Amino acid sequence: MDSFEPDDNGATNGNGAQEALPPPPPVIPPDVVPVCAEPEHRPEPVKKKVVRVPIARRGLGSKGQKITLLTNHFKVMVTNVEGHFFHYSVSLSYEDGRPVDGKGIGRRVIDRVQETYDTELAGKDFAYDGEKSLFTVGPLPRNKLEFTVVLEDIQSNRNNGNRSPDDRGSPNESDRKRMRRPYQSKTFKVEISFAAKIPMQAIANALRGQESENSQEALRVLDIILRQHAAKQGCLLVRQSFFHNDPRNFADVGGGVLGCRGFHSSFRTTQGGLSLNIDVSTTMIIQPGPVVDFLIANQNVRDPFSLDWSKAKRTLKNLRIKTSPANTEYKITGLSEKPCKEQTFTLKQRNGKDVDGDNTIEVTVYDYFVNHRGIELRYSADLPCINVGKPKRPTYFPLELCSLVSLQRYTKALSVLQRSSLVEKSRQKPNERMKTLSDALKSNNYDSEPMLRSCGISISTSFSQVEGRVLPAPRLKVGNGEDFFPRNGRWNFNNKKLAQPTKIQRWAVVNFSARCDTQGLVRDLIKCGEMKGILIDPPFDVFQENPQNRRAPPVVRVEKMFEDIQSKLPGAPQFLLCLLPERKNSDLYGPWKRKNLAELGVVTQCMAPTRVNDQYLTNVLLKINAKLGGLNSLLAVEHSPSIPVVSKAPTIILGMDVSHGSPGQSDMPSIAAVVSSRQWPLISKYRASVRTQSPKVEMIDSLFKQVAETEDDGIVRELLLDFYTSSGKRKPDQIIIFRDGVSESQFNQVLNIELDQIIEACKFLDEKWSPKFVVIVAQKNHHTKFFQQGSPDNVPPGTIIDNKICHPRNNDFYLCAHAGMIGTTRPTHYHVLLDEVGFSSDDLQELVHSLSYVYQRSTTAISVVAPICYAHLAATQIGQFIKFEDMSETSSSHGGLTSVGAVPVPQLPRLQENVCNSMFFC
């Protein structure tokens, strides 16, 4: 398949077809070779592959009411632009030449090198990343330097995980040999060799829009200086965030896990110059203190005797502890097989020599600590010991002598309760957040950092001021052709009918042992539906679960329920309302959805009837109506069709997202979901296609999937065919793609790998068809926030910023479409990577804003365009299909990395024909 080249060479620089637009500034990153458009009469297969790069900004938007805002970017002045960073590779080894693999020791070794060899290093300051890279301002005296340093008492290094509790009579023979060396010191060989030279000028070039390898490296050096600054204060570092060991920053979220508040800080090149972006950041850590307290909280039991020890062993592995009374630090390698008073080891007597002989005795760990060491043990006798030794040479400590060290990350997925507790405890109103950030900047004291000083860098302490604009909310249409104007990003259906209500005829209620008045619920639902224009017939029946099935596995409960339904219903129902006993995370949800959507083709709505009122029922009806093909509200410009550009020519809108399992489950496949608009000129109706792919792979690999000479089983073909049939046999001339969840380093892959697959799918349908593409990435996990000066409120919904703190060259903007009710609004950062259609800035920004108002599940503007939200929902819902199947066998691997490619990815069942085009994910 050849790559797709529109005549205007839009694939290279996205210079749209509209003549009126000024050409984009000719800024091409130095490492990109410009590509010329090829002539029409193409020579035979000598094809140059066009490499697409993100387009340059064409202009700023002007619509909306101006508003002055503050942002958490702090201006950075750089005076030393003539200098160079010198990059050196660092290699650390022990005396005997073994490389040092442990993390954490590197910084101590390099600090010691600096103290010991200051003159040989010409007094230079280092920026060291803790592993293999070290940077200086200006060169070191020689290109290759070798040093030997000695560190005393290196307790927390990995290689002494099996030292005895004190330095006499140890349960461990290797210690006896090491004991002869005084103080347990270790010698390291350090090799520092020149790797590269980075001109600081590159930062200035990046600010003019000329990004290069060098400018990215130079900024990386600045970020490493900040990390090192934090490391020297004893912080936990997580990428560009750091966390102080201060209990005032800890919030207990249950299960032995604490939320720890810290700060993110990174240097960014912007239109307004270099800025330091500082934000509040939260990570999860293990509750420090006695191991036994952590385990009791983690497993939610009353006392240590009720603990599940095999689970405890998995949870504790690799955590660091301090043991009393010597206060030595170790890493946990496991637990003893037997309890403390039965677990034995061979103890060497003090009087003998270290030759094999008769001076050894077998003692229990309990006996050793209580009788030989005189340490009182209150409750450890009947519990397993903590092992900190090697597999062949264990070293045991009684449980009650072990305490977990602070600031150890917890990386498993949080439960629903933990997550909501975390949100509750970590959110801050905008003015609180501003104060926290100002205080952090002052206490960080970056002016004292010698490396920043030698770069001539000074950081302003005041928030940058930016000009934003507030876009007016789009007018909506509801039932009976009524217009509706949202206020403050919200609207409601009080005394209003839905725009396109459905009829619910053949339906039934299924109750999985939820305690509720089903008759009353049905009556209220029918009444509420009537007010909104939805005609609901009485249900055929209410199926109550047989109490004997309650204890059965979820899949069995669902099967039994269907046997009951199918024996009593005359034919397939149009709709089933399912009542579940638990509100969140019911294990019936996955099997129930799979049975309905993949096997029977029945639309279903689950609910947990706890607090049922009018508002609740209205929200449930919004979902049901959308699933059954209705529309709750739509944009007035869709109705009339008068959306700029989109209403003029058939246009399909795609939302793409990949969701990955939690870090703890390395073998859960990733789930790619693509939703697409249907029934053009509408942009409020969507359908979804969902596939699995290899774990943790971000690029979607099944957009185009040729399985035979004339057969494509990919996602895109399926979506295009549905668009064609639902839009009056029209092919889309324009394809607008919204992509979620990719970082800046992956933009080129989206443009060159994913887009190529989509183009291939189009060509496979019709070789002569060349639609125009727009590619927009949406990012939520960034750290830019906006504040209204002197106001405790969030920025108003519709606030857009496309200047000053945006990219110096690329076409990006920030939009807060929703009303932030609690905490601080997180704007969505949109990057327009490609625009072959030639939208004006205002039209494109307005389209993105409008797409935040077409979400059928709620009567509010949402924070990111609806197609992306729908892709999340579809991935999450269908992800439940495989979740319950794989829970049992695979997740026990507990974060062990599986070799990539070795594990076949389980395929998802396809949805039945009569539901696959529905908004089942709503």
XYZ file of C-alpha atoms in Angstrom, residues 95-606:
512
model
C 36.560 -3.735 43.647
C 36.306 -7.139 41.993
C 34.906 -5.609 38.799
C 31.227 -6.606 39.284
C 28.970 -3.800 38.048
C 26.828 -2.047 40.670
C 23.214 -2.809 39.865
C 21.462 -1.403 42.918
C 19.693 1.913 42.571
C 20.171 4.525 45.227
C 23.827 3.811 45.887
C 24.931 5.770 42.780
C 24.213 9.195 44.227
C 26.207 8.435 47.380
C 29.174 7.199 45.367
C 29.212 10.248 43.079
C 28.880 12.593 46.082
C 31.916 10.879 47.608
C 33.851 11.234 44.328
C 33.116 14.956 44.399
C 34.232 15.352 48.018
C 37.396 13.292 47.596
C 38.642 14.442 44.201
C 37.508 18.043 44.090
C 40.799 19.360 42.666
C 41.096 16.648 39.973
C 37.569 17.661 38.902
C 38.524 21.353 38.760
C 35.865 22.055 41.419
C 33.031 21.371 38.953
C 29.454 20.833 40.080
C 27.638 17.794 38.713
C 24.083 17.147 37.604
C 23.768 13.381 38.056
C 20.658 11.370 37.154
C 21.373 8.671 39.735
C 22.209 6.073 37.088
C 24.494 6.324 34.060
C 24.525 10.014 33.049
C 26.318 12.962 34.522
C 26.393 16.547 33.234
C 28.625 19.526 33.911
C 28.667 23.129 32.711
C 31.902 23.307 30.723
C 34.296 20.351 30.397
C 36.063 18.308 33.073
C 39.894 18.403 32.905
C 40.097 15.085 30.997
C 37.799 13.077 28.715
C 38.197 9.935 30.784
C 38.608 9.879 34.545
C 38.893 6.911 36.900
C 38.468 7.095 40.660
C 38.299 4.748 43.602
C 36.178 5.680 46.599
C 35.235 3.997 49.854
C 31.809 4.243 51.461
C 31.546 3.254 55.114
C 28.546 1.560 56.632
C 26.475 1.158 53.502
C 23.451 -0.403 55.084
C 20.801 0.175 52.523
C 22.813 -1.111 49.614
C 21.246 -4.234 48.111
C 24.341 -6.325 48.567
C 24.239 -6.571 52.296
C 20.646 -7.636 52.561
C 21.869 -10.537 54.641
C 23.846 -8.896 57.357
C 23.143 -10.071 60.856
C 21.157 -7.995 63.347
C 24.318 -6.866 65.038
C 27.908 -7.623 64.441
C 28.212 -10.605 66.682
C 27.129 -14.197 66.298
C 25.020 -14.116 63.247
C 22.540 -16.563 61.834
C 24.475 -16.251 58.659
C 27.842 -17.492 57.774
C 28.778 -15.061 55.023
C 28.542 -12.337 57.634
C 31.240 -13.957 59.728
C 33.652 -13.589 56.805
C 32.657 -10.009 56.219
C 32.778 -9.192 59.911
C 36.542 -9.284 59.831
C 36.554 -6.089 57.785
C 35.902 -3.299 60.226
C 32.816 -1.096 59.751
C 31.436 -2.930 56.800
C 32.893 -0.462 54.297
C 32.892 -1.017 50.549
C 35.174 0.121 47.773
C 33.865 1.321 44.410
C 35.542 1.992 41.112
C 34.064 4.903 39.182
C 34.707 5.584 35.517
C 33.566 8.909 34.039
C 33.937 9.212 30.272
C 32.958 11.968 27.845
C 29.825 11.243 25.797
C 28.566 14.452 24.191
C 28.554 18.238 24.191
C 25.226 20.110 24.274
C 25.125 23.829 23.416
C 22.910 25.865 25.752
C 22.078 27.885 22.649
C 19.750 24.963 21.784
C 17.321 26.171 24.475
C 17.121 29.586 22.808
C 16.578 27.872 19.432
C 13.715 25.793 20.859
C 12.089 28.990 22.106
C 12.133 30.232 18.510
C 10.327 27.063 17.472
C 13.400 25.133 16.345
C 13.316 22.019 18.450
C 16.122 19.523 18.090
C 17.730 16.570 19.790
C 20.025 19.090 21.494
C 17.246 21.281 22.869
C 15.454 18.259 24.330
C 18.712 17.085 25.909
C 19.458 20.548 27.322
C 16.025 20.694 28.948
C 16.561 17.164 30.270
C 19.722 18.398 31.995
C 17.750 21.210 33.650
C 15.120 18.698 34.815
C 17.882 16.415 36.181
C 19.277 19.364 38.173
C 15.840 19.783 39.820
C 15.626 16.052 40.563
C 19.088 16.072 42.087
C 18.174 19.134 44.164
C 15.218 17.150 45.563
C 17.260 13.957 46.040
C 19.755 15.847 48.175
C 16.888 16.752 50.500
C 16.028 13.060 50.884
C 12.893 13.111 48.707
C 11.256 10.200 46.970
C 11.559 10.879 43.222
C 8.899 9.747 40.756
C 9.810 10.952 37.266
C 9.558 14.759 37.525
C 7.778 14.765 40.895
C 9.318 14.665 44.348
C 7.904 13.895 47.779
C 9.279 14.948 51.159
C 9.216 12.646 54.153
C 6.826 14.823 56.127
C 3.828 13.178 57.833
C 1.871 16.435 57.338
C 1.776 15.505 53.634
C 0.383 12.003 54.239
C -3.317 11.089 54.024
C -4.501 7.604 54.968
C -6.700 6.156 52.217
C -7.192 2.751 53.866
C -5.654 -0.676 53.310
C -2.256 0.362 54.675
C -1.820 2.867 51.846
C -1.188 6.600 52.224
C -1.554 9.362 49.666
C 1.618 11.442 49.823
C 1.468 15.019 48.560
C 4.494 16.424 46.780
C 5.376 18.565 43.791
C 5.859 18.169 40.083
C 8.345 20.500 38.453
C 9.607 20.611 34.894
C 11.039 23.136 32.460
C 8.894 23.900 29.397
C 9.584 25.904 26.273
C 6.660 28.225 25.562
C 5.817 31.196 23.333
C 6.597 33.419 26.306
C 10.056 31.933 26.825
C 11.344 29.229 29.132
C 9.106 28.512 32.113
C 9.184 26.265 35.152
C 5.892 24.434 35.566
C 5.236 23.567 39.222
C 2.167 21.705 40.418
C 0.897 19.720 43.372
C 1.294 16.012 42.764
C 0.215 12.939 44.739
C 1.694 9.463 44.833
C 0.751 6.403 46.855
C 3.097 5.078 49.532
C 3.068 2.158 51.962
C 2.148 3.093 55.540
C 5.494 3.314 57.395
C 5.977 1.782 60.852
C 5.625 -1.741 62.267
C 5.211 -4.369 59.518
C 2.455 -6.041 61.493
C 0.342 -2.847 61.598
C 0.676 -2.455 57.838
C -0.405 -6.070 57.204
C -3.427 -5.777 59.503
C -4.544 -2.589 57.710
C -3.762 -4.028 54.277
C -5.825 -7.183 54.789
C -8.423 -5.506 56.990
C -8.241 -8.103 59.782
C -8.384 -7.786 63.573
C -5.065 -9.275 64.677
C -1.888 -10.789 63.231
C -3.237 -14.312 63.809
C -5.960 -13.793 61.189
C -3.533 -12.794 58.408
C -3.308 -14.662 55.110
C 0.451 -15.247 54.974
C 0.748 -16.197 51.309
C -0.885 -12.878 50.419
C 1.356 -11.108 52.959
C 4.434 -12.639 51.347
C 3.479 -11.232 47.924
C 2.674 -7.807 49.388
C 5.919 -7.519 51.375
C 8.402 -8.765 48.791
C 11.081 -6.150 47.984
C 9.879 -3.641 50.593
C 12.570 -2.064 52.790
C 12.522 -2.383 56.572
C 14.574 -1.227 59.533
C 15.159 -3.742 62.322
C 15.486 -2.926 65.971
C 17.476 -2.553 68.091
C 20.359 -2.018 65.617
C 18.296 0.160 63.264
C 19.805 -1.501 60.197
C 18.037 -1.323 56.844
C 17.256 -4.390 54.714
C 15.101 -5.448 51.826
C 12.488 -8.163 52.447
C 13.063 -11.240 50.277
C 10.347 -13.461 51.764
C 8.916 -15.102 54.883
C 10.042 -18.181 56.794
C 8.220 -21.449 56.095
C 7.713 -22.122 59.822
C 6.764 -19.884 62.738
C 9.510 -18.106 64.675
C 9.659 -20.622 67.530
C 10.089 -23.574 65.121
C 12.266 -22.045 62.376
C 15.876 -23.083 62.994
C 19.291 -22.083 61.641
C 22.882 -23.043 62.310
C 24.593 -20.765 64.832
C 28.382 -20.718 65.075
C 29.733 -20.553 68.593
C 31.952 -17.598 69.479
C 34.775 -19.737 70.858
C 35.533 -21.873 67.825
C 37.362 -21.207 64.569
C 35.523 -20.901 61.263
C 36.408 -24.410 60.179
C 33.851 -27.045 59.740
C 33.666 -28.648 63.044
C 31.719 -29.108 66.163
C 31.353 -25.502 67.188
C 27.921 -25.048 65.559
C 24.496 -25.573 67.098
C 20.959 -25.597 65.690
C 18.794 -22.937 67.340
C 15.343 -21.526 66.631
C 15.086 -17.893 65.605
C 12.950 -17.254 68.720
C 15.505 -18.882 71.032
C 18.366 -16.949 69.403
C 16.765 -13.517 69.839
C 15.309 -14.129 73.304
C 18.116 -16.157 74.927
C 21.300 -15.325 72.993
C 20.489 -11.674 72.389
C 18.258 -10.941 75.378
C 15.511 -9.260 73.293
C 11.976 -9.635 74.605
C 9.433 -10.880 72.003
C 5.767 -10.381 72.844
C 3.826 -11.931 69.972
C 6.207 -13.154 67.243
C 6.662 -16.731 68.460
C 3.754 -18.177 66.489
C 4.087 -15.956 63.406
C 6.412 -16.380 60.409
C 9.739 -14.516 60.421
C 10.738 -11.904 57.889
C 13.509 -13.137 55.606
C 16.025 -10.602 54.326
C 18.619 -13.059 53.056
C 19.381 -14.750 49.757
C 17.416 -17.774 48.505
C 20.174 -20.206 49.559
C 21.168 -18.282 52.692
C 18.157 -16.920 54.522
C 18.437 -14.383 57.349
C 15.425 -14.240 59.634
C 14.022 -11.560 61.919
C 11.003 -11.888 64.218
C 8.072 -9.886 62.845
C 7.795 -7.438 65.729
C 11.397 -6.205 65.307
C 10.692 -5.008 61.751
C 9.404 -1.603 60.710
C 8.702 -0.403 57.185
C 10.816 2.545 56.017
C 8.939 5.674 54.921
C 8.404 6.851 51.310
C 8.078 3.438 49.631
C 5.802 3.604 46.612
C 2.656 1.532 46.390
C 2.120 0.736 42.706
C -0.914 -1.552 42.623
C -4.315 -0.294 41.460
C -6.389 1.346 44.199
C -9.799 -0.024 45.116
C -12.857 2.134 44.430
C -13.026 3.121 48.112
C -9.326 4.001 48.273
C -9.603 6.067 45.129
C -12.590 8.084 46.341
C -10.908 8.624 49.707
C -7.780 9.851 47.915
C -9.748 12.298 45.760
C -11.587 13.534 48.833
C -8.360 14.134 50.767
C -6.115 15.486 48.032
C -8.311 18.027 46.293
C -7.648 21.726 46.845
C -9.597 24.821 45.928
C -7.765 27.033 43.404
C -6.682 29.605 46.006
C -5.374 26.893 48.400
C -3.426 25.361 45.536
C -1.883 28.710 44.622
C -0.730 29.214 48.187
C 0.750 25.689 48.361
C 2.669 26.305 45.134
C 3.971 29.733 46.193
C 5.194 28.282 49.486
C 6.836 25.368 47.688
C 8.701 27.648 45.320
C 10.024 29.698 48.231
C 11.052 26.694 50.314
C 12.718 24.931 47.363
C 15.181 27.779 47.247
C 16.332 27.086 43.678
C 18.492 30.225 43.698
C 20.917 28.415 45.976
C 21.335 25.478 43.562
C 24.950 25.810 42.302
C 24.239 24.037 38.981
C 21.421 26.460 38.118
C 23.681 29.342 39.130
C 26.404 28.202 36.751
C 23.861 28.048 33.898
C 22.922 31.622 34.744
C 19.360 30.558 35.493
C 17.029 32.527 37.741
C 13.403 31.602 38.369
C 10.670 34.161 38.972
C 8.520 33.614 42.063
C 5.316 34.994 40.593
C 2.673 33.146 38.577
C 2.726 34.008 34.862
C -0.162 36.078 33.574
C -1.973 34.905 30.414
C -4.839 36.173 28.289
C -7.682 33.697 27.933
C -11.060 33.904 26.205
C -14.385 32.532 27.412
C -16.298 30.927 24.530
C -20.094 31.195 24.704
C -21.901 27.897 25.350
C -23.510 26.417 22.217
C -27.304 26.543 21.964
C -28.966 23.135 22.436
C -32.153 21.633 21.025
C -34.384 19.512 23.263
C -37.855 17.981 22.631
C -40.581 19.745 20.619
C -37.926 21.819 18.822
C -37.327 23.871 21.992
C -34.057 25.826 22.283
C -32.041 25.658 25.417
C -29.113 27.795 26.576
C -26.784 26.088 29.074
C -25.703 28.295 31.978
C -22.347 27.822 33.652
C -21.781 24.631 31.658
C -25.007 22.974 32.896
C -28.640 22.446 31.919
C -31.498 20.182 32.983
C -34.607 18.463 31.673
C -37.060 19.842 34.229
C -40.391 20.232 32.393
C -38.684 19.372 29.118
C -38.925 16.439 26.767
C -35.946 14.661 25.208
C -34.997 15.626 21.639
C -35.600 12.144 20.176
C -37.255 9.896 22.780
C -37.568 6.145 22.117
C -40.346 3.682 22.948
C -39.647 0.816 25.354
C -41.928 -2.079 24.542
C -40.709 -5.638 25.082
C -38.769 -5.423 28.310
C -38.303 -7.056 31.696
C -36.643 -6.436 35.053
C -33.981 -8.803 36.373
C -33.177 -8.617 40.083
C -29.940 -10.161 41.340
C -30.873 -10.120 45.017
C -30.875 -6.329 45.317
C -33.106 -5.355 48.236
C -35.648 -2.953 46.833
C -39.299 -2.364 46.027
C -39.201 -3.413 42.361
C -42.897 -2.642 41.772
C -42.423 0.930 43.054
C -39.241 1.346 41.014
C -40.967 0.255 37.780
C -43.927 2.547 38.486
C -41.628 5.563 39.087
C -39.523 4.797 36.026
C -42.609 4.653 33.745
C -43.920 7.921 35.212
C -40.558 9.679 34.882
C -40.214 8.387 31.303
C -43.594 9.791 30.382
C -42.560 13.274 31.575
C -39.484 13.109 29.345
C -41.407 11.827 26.323
C -40.309 8.162 26.589
C -43.287 5.797 26.343
C -42.623 2.734 28.505
C -44.996 -0.262 28.404
C -45.417 -2.275 31.610
C -42.569 -4.834 31.854
C -43.293 -8.408 30.814
C -42.087 -9.717 34.163
C -39.771 -9.161 37.114
C -37.292 -12.038 37.418
C -36.066 -12.526 40.992
C -32.874 -14.512 41.477
C -33.350 -17.909 43.075
C -31.788 -17.502 46.556
C -29.949 -20.833 46.104
C -27.888 -19.302 43.292
C -26.566 -16.372 45.323
C -23.441 -18.200 46.421
C -22.638 -19.469 42.919
C -19.861 -17.928 40.781
C -20.964 -14.820 38.835
C -20.961 -16.528 35.409
C -23.182 -19.310 36.756
C -25.589 -16.812 38.340
C -25.975 -15.044 34.996
C -26.522 -18.332 33.102
C -29.158 -19.539 35.577
C -30.963 -16.211 35.346
C -31.088 -16.490 31.545
C -32.425 -20.030 31.659
C -35.260 -18.614 33.751
C -35.824 -15.613 31.419
C -35.761 -17.673 28.235
C -38.223 -20.235 29.589
C -40.773 -17.503 30.368
C -40.380 -14.785 27.715
C -42.199 -15.322 24.405
C -39.276 -13.893 22.351
C -36.105 -11.879 22.639
C -36.638 -8.738 24.763
C -35.820 -5.290 23.366
C -34.385 -4.231 26.713
C -33.513 -5.622 30.168
C -33.202 -3.560 33.354
C -30.799 -5.305 35.703
C -30.751 -4.603 39.470
C -27.420 -5.331 41.111
C -26.775 -5.661 44.849
C -23.535 -3.616 44.967
C -23.125 -0.109 43.673
C -19.596 -0.295 42.349
C -17.540 -3.191 41.028
C -20.205 -5.852 41.096
C -18.620 -9.066 39.820
C -21.863 -9.827 37.982
C -21.420 -6.796 35.714
C -18.874 -8.262 33.262
C -20.584 -11.632 32.726
C -23.998 -9.948 32.477
C -22.888 -7.427 29.832
C -21.053 -10.094 27.867
C -24.055 -12.417 27.807
C -26.396 -9.631 26.654
C -24.206 -7.830 24.143
C -22.006 -10.578 22.708
C -24.350 -13.570 22.812
C -27.933 -12.340 22.741
C -27.807 -8.847 21.291
C -29.970 -7.282 24.007
C -29.620 -3.696 25.251
C -29.317 -3.626 29.026
C -29.086 -1.068 31.807
C -27.638 -1.990 35.205
